[in-house]
Coordinates of C-alpha atoms (C1' of nucleotides) in Angstrom, one line a residue:
Chain A
M914 CA -0.1 -0.1 -0.1
P915 CA 2.0 3.0 1.3
E916 CA 5.0 4.2 -0.9
L917 CA 7.1 7.4 0.3
P918 CA 4.2 9.9 -0.1
E919 CA 1.9 8.1 2.0
V920 CA 4.5 7.2 4.8
E921 CA 5.5 11.0 4.9
T922 CA 1.8 11.8 5.6
V923 CA 1.7 9.4 8.3
R924 CA 4.6 11.0 9.9
L925 CA 3.5 14.4 9.4
T926 CA 0.0 13.4 10.9
V927 CA 1.1 11.3 14.0
W928 CA 3.9 13.4 15.2
P929 CA 1.9 16.3 16.7
E930 CA -0.2 13.6 18.7
L931 CA 3.0 11.7 19.9
A932 CA 5.5 14.7 20.9
G933 CA 6.3 14.7 24.1
R934 CA 3.9 11.7 25.1
R935 CA 5.0 9.1 27.5
I936 CA 4.0 5.3 26.6
S937 CA 1.8 3.7 29.6
Q938 CA 1.1 0.5 28.4
V939 CA 2.4 -1.5 25.4
L940 CA -0.4 -4.1 24.0
I941 CA 0.8 -6.7 21.3
Q942 CA -2.2 -8.3 20.2
H943 CA -0.4 -10.3 17.3
P944 CA 3.4 -11.0 18.2
D945 CA 4.2 -11.9 14.2
V946 CA 4.2 -7.9 14.0
V947 CA 7.4 -7.7 15.9
G948 CA 9.0 -10.5 14.9
G949 CA 7.5 -13.4 16.9
A950 CA 6.6 -14.4 20.4
D951 CA 10.3 -14.5 21.6
R952 CA 10.8 -10.7 21.2
T953 CA 7.7 -9.6 22.1
A954 CA 9.1 -9.3 26.1
E955 CA 12.1 -7.6 25.1
F956 CA 9.8 -4.8 22.7
V957 CA 7.4 -4.2 25.8
E958 CA 10.5 -3.9 28.2
W959 CA 11.8 -0.9 26.2
L960 CA 8.7 0.8 25.1
H961 CA 6.9 0.8 28.3
E962 CA 7.5 4.1 30.0
A963 CA 9.2 5.5 26.7
T964 CA 8.7 9.1 25.8
F965 CA 8.9 10.1 22.1
T966 CA 11.0 12.5 21.1
G967 CA 10.8 12.4 17.1
V968 CA 9.1 10.5 14.2
G969 CA 11.7 10.5 11.4
R970 CA 11.2 8.8 7.9
R971 CA 13.9 7.0 5.4
G972 CA 12.4 5.5 2.2
K973 CA 9.1 3.6 3.5
Y974 CA 10.1 3.2 6.7
L975 CA 9.1 5.4 9.7
I976 CA 11.0 5.7 12.6
L977 CA 10.0 6.4 16.1
E978 CA 12.7 8.3 18.1
M979 CA 12.4 7.2 22.0
R980 CA 13.8 8.0 25.2
R981 CA 14.1 5.8 28.0
P982 CA 13.3 7.5 31.5
D983 CA 16.1 4.9 33.2
G984 CA 18.6 6.0 30.8
K985 CA 19.1 2.3 29.3
G986 CA 20.7 2.3 25.9
G987 CA 22.2 5.6 26.5
G988 CA 18.8 7.0 26.9
Q989 CA 18.0 7.1 23.1
F990 CA 16.6 4.5 20.8
E991 CA 14.5 3.6 18.0
V992 CA 11.6 1.7 16.5
L993 CA 11.5 0.9 12.7
V994 CA 8.1 0.8 11.4
H995 CA 6.9 -0.7 8.0
L996 CA 3.5 -0.5 6.6
R997 CA 4.0 -2.7 3.6
M998 CA 1.0 -3.4 1.9
T999 CA -2.0 -2.8 4.2
G1000 CA -0.4 -1.5 7.4
K1001 CA -2.4 1.6 9.1
L1002 CA -0.9 3.6 11.7
T1003 CA -3.6 5.9 13.9
C1004 CA -4.0 7.8 16.6
A1005 CA -7.2 7.2 18.5
E1006 CA -9.3 7.9 21.6
P1007 CA -9.6 5.0 23.5
A1008 CA -13.5 4.7 23.2
D1009 CA -13.1 4.7 19.4
D1010 CA -13.9 1.3 17.5
Q1011 CA -10.6 -0.7 17.0
L1012 CA -10.1 -1.1 13.3
P1013 CA -10.5 -4.8 12.0
H1014 CA -6.8 -6.6 12.4
T1015 CA -5.5 -4.1 14.9
H1016 CA -2.4 -6.0 16.2
L1017 CA -0.5 -3.5 18.3
R1018 CA -1.6 -0.5 20.8
L1019 CA 0.6 2.0 22.7
C1020 CA -1.5 3.8 25.2
L1021 CA -0.2 7.3 25.9
D1022 CA 0.0 9.3 29.2
D1023 CA -2.7 11.6 27.9
G1024 CA -5.2 8.7 27.5
R1025 CA -5.0 8.5 23.6
E1026 CA -3.7 5.3 21.6
L1027 CA -1.3 4.9 18.9
R1028 CA -2.9 1.8 17.0
F1029 CA -1.4 -0.4 14.1
A1030 CA -3.9 -2.4 12.2
D1031 CA -2.7 -4.4 9.3
T1032 CA -5.2 -6.8 7.3
R1033 CA -2.5 -8.7 5.4
R1034 CA 0.2 -8.6 8.5
F1035 CA 3.2 -7.9 5.9
G1036 CA 4.1 -4.9 8.2
R1037 CA 6.8 -5.0 10.9
W1038 CA 8.1 -3.1 13.7
T1039 CA 11.7 -3.6 14.4
L1040 CA 13.3 -2.6 17.9
L1041 CA 16.6 -0.9 17.4
S1042 CA 17.9 -0.7 21.1
G1043 CA 21.4 -0.7 20.1
E1044 CA 22.2 -3.9 22.3
P1045 CA 23.9 -6.6 20.3
G1046 CA 21.9 -9.1 18.1
C1047 CA 19.0 -6.1 17.8
K1048 CA 19.9 -4.8 14.2
A1049 CA 18.0 -3.4 11.5
P1050 CA 16.5 -5.3 8.7
R1051 CA 18.9 -5.7 5.5
G1052 CA 16.4 -3.7 3.5
Y1053 CA 17.1 -0.9 5.6
Q1054 CA 20.6 -0.8 5.8
E1055 CA 20.8 -1.2 2.2
L1056 CA 18.3 1.7 1.2
G1057 CA 19.6 4.1 -1.4
L1058 CA 19.1 7.5 -2.8
E1059 CA 16.4 9.6 -0.6
P1060 CA 14.7 11.4 -3.1
L1061 CA 13.4 14.3 -0.9
G1062 CA 16.8 14.6 0.5
E1063 CA 20.0 16.8 -0.1
G1064 CA 22.2 15.4 -2.9
F1065 CA 19.3 13.9 -4.8
D1066 CA 20.7 14.9 -8.3
A1067 CA 21.3 13.6 -11.8
P1068 CA 25.2 12.6 -11.3
A1069 CA 24.2 10.6 -8.0
L1070 CA 21.0 8.9 -9.7
G1071 CA 23.0 8.0 -12.6
A1072 CA 25.9 6.5 -10.8
R1073 CA 23.3 4.1 -9.1
L1074 CA 22.2 3.2 -12.6
Q1075 CA 25.4 2.7 -13.8
G1076 CA 26.0 -0.8 -15.2
R1077 CA 22.7 -2.2 -14.6
G1078 CA 20.9 -3.9 -17.1
G1079 CA 17.5 -4.2 -15.8
K1080 CA 14.3 -2.7 -17.0
I1081 CA 13.9 1.2 -15.8
K1082 CA 10.5 0.0 -13.8
A1083 CA 12.4 -2.7 -11.7
M1084 CA 15.3 -0.1 -11.2
L1085 CA 12.9 2.3 -9.8
L1086 CA 11.2 -0.3 -7.6
D1087 CA 14.5 -1.5 -6.2
Q1088 CA 15.0 0.2 -2.8
R1089 CA 18.5 0.2 -2.9
I1090 CA 18.9 2.4 -6.0
V1091 CA 16.1 5.0 -5.1
A1092 CA 14.3 4.5 -1.6
G1093 CA 10.5 5.3 -1.7
I1094 CA 9.2 4.4 -4.8
G1095 CA 6.5 1.6 -5.2
N1096 CA 4.5 0.6 -8.2
I1097 CA 2.0 3.6 -8.6
Y1098 CA 5.0 6.2 -8.3
A1099 CA 6.9 4.5 -10.5
D1100 CA 4.5 4.5 -13.1
E1101 CA 3.6 8.0 -12.9
I1102 CA 7.2 9.2 -12.9
L1103 CA 7.9 6.9 -16.4
H1104 CA 4.6 8.5 -17.7
R1105 CA 5.9 12.0 -17.0
C1106 CA 9.3 11.0 -18.3
G1107 CA 8.1 9.7 -21.6
L1108 CA 10.3 6.9 -20.9
H1109 CA 8.9 3.1 -21.7
P1110 CA 8.6 0.9 -18.4
E1111 CA 10.8 -1.5 -20.3
M1112 CA 13.7 0.4 -21.2
R1113 CA 16.9 -0.8 -20.0
A1114 CA 18.5 1.2 -17.4
A1115 CA 22.0 1.1 -19.6
Q1116 CA 20.0 2.3 -22.7
L1117 CA 19.2 5.7 -21.1
G1118 CA 20.9 8.8 -22.3
P1119 CA 22.1 11.6 -20.0
D1120 CA 18.9 13.5 -20.7
A1121 CA 16.7 10.8 -19.6
V1122 CA 18.6 10.4 -16.4
A1123 CA 18.4 14.2 -15.9
R1124 CA 14.4 14.1 -16.6
L1125 CA 14.0 11.2 -14.1
A1126 CA 16.1 13.2 -11.5
A1127 CA 14.1 16.2 -11.7
T1128 CA 10.6 14.1 -11.8
I1129 CA 11.1 11.7 -9.1
P1130 CA 11.2 14.3 -6.4
A1131 CA 8.5 16.2 -8.1
V1132 CA 6.0 13.8 -8.3
L1133 CA 6.4 12.5 -4.7
S1134 CA 6.6 16.1 -3.2
E1135 CA 3.5 16.9 -5.1
A1136 CA 1.6 13.7 -3.6
V1137 CA 2.8 14.4 -0.1
G1138 CA 1.1 17.6 -0.8
Q1139 CA -2.1 15.9 -1.6
G1140 CA -1.9 13.5 1.5
G1141 CA -1.1 10.5 -0.9
T1142 CA -2.8 8.0 -2.7
T1143 CA -5.8 6.3 -1.8
I1144 CA -6.8 3.5 -3.8
R1145 CA -8.4 1.2 -1.2
D1146 CA -6.7 0.8 1.8
Y1147 CA -4.5 3.9 2.9
V1148 CA -5.3 6.5 5.8
D1149 CA -3.0 9.0 7.4
G1150 CA -2.3 8.9 11.1
R1151 CA -6.0 10.8 11.5
G1152 CA -7.7 8.4 9.6
R1153 CA -8.1 10.7 6.4
K1154 CA -7.4 9.1 3.1
G1155 CA -5.1 10.8 0.4
D1156 CA -6.2 13.0 -2.7
F1157 CA -3.1 12.4 -5.2
V1158 CA -5.6 9.2 -6.6
Y1159 CA -7.4 12.2 -8.6
S1160 CA -3.8 13.5 -10.1
L1161 CA -2.8 9.9 -11.3
R1162 CA -2.2 10.2 -15.0
V1163 CA -1.6 6.2 -16.0
Y1164 CA -2.0 4.0 -12.7
G1165 CA -5.3 2.1 -12.8
R1166 CA -6.4 3.8 -16.0
A1167 CA -6.0 0.7 -18.4
G1168 CA -8.1 1.4 -21.7
E1169 CA -8.8 5.1 -20.7
P1170 CA -7.5 7.8 -22.7
C1171 CA -4.0 9.2 -22.0
L1172 CA -4.5 12.6 -20.5
A1173 CA -1.5 14.1 -22.7
C1174 CA -2.2 12.5 -26.1
G1175 CA -5.9 10.8 -25.9
H1176 CA -4.2 7.2 -26.8
A1177 CA -5.5 4.3 -24.5
V1178 CA -3.5 3.4 -21.6
A1179 CA -1.9 0.1 -21.8
K1180 CA -1.6 -2.6 -19.1
A1181 CA 1.3 -5.3 -18.8
T1182 CA 3.0 -7.2 -16.3
I1183 CA 6.7 -5.9 -16.1
A1184 CA 8.9 -6.6 -13.6
G1185 CA 6.4 -8.8 -12.0
R1186 CA 4.1 -6.0 -11.1
S1187 CA 0.9 -4.5 -13.0
T1188 CA 2.3 -1.7 -15.0
F1189 CA 0.5 1.3 -16.6
F1190 CA 2.0 3.4 -19.4
C1191 CA 1.1 5.0 -22.5
P1192 CA 2.3 3.4 -25.5
V1193 CA 2.7 6.9 -27.3
C1194 CA 3.9 9.1 -25.0
Q1195 CA 6.2 6.4 -23.6
P1196 CA 7.5 4.3 -27.0
A1197 CA 10.1 1.8 -26.6
G1198 CA 13.6 1.9 -27.6
R1199 CA 14.2 5.6 -27.0
G1200 CA 16.3 6.6 -23.9
G1201 CA 16.4 10.7 -24.8
Chain U
dT492 C1' 15.7 -12.0 -13.3
dA493 C1' 11.9 -14.6 -12.5
dA494 C1' 9.0 -17.1 -9.4
dA495 C1' 7.5 -18.1 -4.8
dT496 C1' 6.5 -16.8 -0.2
dC497 C1' 4.5 -14.3 3.6
dC498 C1' -1.5 -13.1 4.8
dT499 C1' -6.7 -11.5 3.9
dG500 C1' -9.9 -9.4 1.1
dT501 C1' -12.4 -8.3 -2.9
dC502 C1' -13.9 -8.9 -7.3
dA503 C1' -14.6 -10.7 -12.1
Chain X
dT997 C1' -12.8 -20.3 -8.0
dG998 C1' -9.0 -17.9 -9.3
dA999 C1' -7.0 -13.7 -10.1
dC1000 C1' -5.1 -10.0 -8.1
dA1001 C1' -3.6 -6.0 -4.8
dG1002 C1' -0.2 -0.3 -3.1
dG1003 C1' 6.1 -4.9 -0.3
dA1004 C1' 9.9 -7.2 0.1
dT1005 C1' 12.9 -11.5 0.7
dT1006 C1' 14.1 -15.8 -0.5
dT1007 C1' 15.0 -19.3 -3.5
dA1008 C1' 15.6 -21.3 -7.9

DNA sequence: TAAATCCTGTCA
DNA sequence: TGACAGGATTTA
């Protein structure tokens, strides 16, 4: 479900609710979320009585920044949250009905709760206490360029794509190259760049790389401004849907006219994922 | 580099 | 009943 703009919107909407709050109770209703039953005790031990000092983001990972009252772990530690396909992180009043498939609840000292619901249970919370054996998932360690961060430009992107023989769509989905792009935004970015999704990364000329380097942050930040994209499940930290779905130019529009040229939008499976593109605006074999 | 896998829900 | 869904990892 959530790609960078959705995760960033969740970050922006939960932080005001969490700033300075202390966790009074940790309720784990499905241990898989924290990595299995043998990790729950450690997870609860660290989070109970901890205070929120910040909420960050890297790619599609949310980073809960915490401080312990007893100074354990040097006082500071982090929890990584990945929503995967159907994860929802929301702040709620205790009296609010629980969403179906609520797996984890953090009760706060103001009486409210941070809740995690995830239908398909792919989402994961990872404790980074700094203790041995408590390390970040490899996917997090290997994250590539941050599209909305400093230093995201054509030379940096070109260097990451250098020597890669794969299809450009697969390259955009590879979190080790650029962090945060998923299936929706990959298609939207390629359409705006006029690049066929099956173009090989090695075929891309400097103009195409420059267009990608400019378009990636432009599309993602525009989507953040719209509160992300809700196709079905996604909601922000306040339970609201995102409006960028109304700005999508190709994703989910198979057979409908391209908004640029009027030709029917095509659908194909590329890199194992449903892919939408305009055969006229995104011709095969030209890398600009 | 592709397919299978982890899950549940929805739609044709 | 089978295909498919916004993700990522593991296996072949």
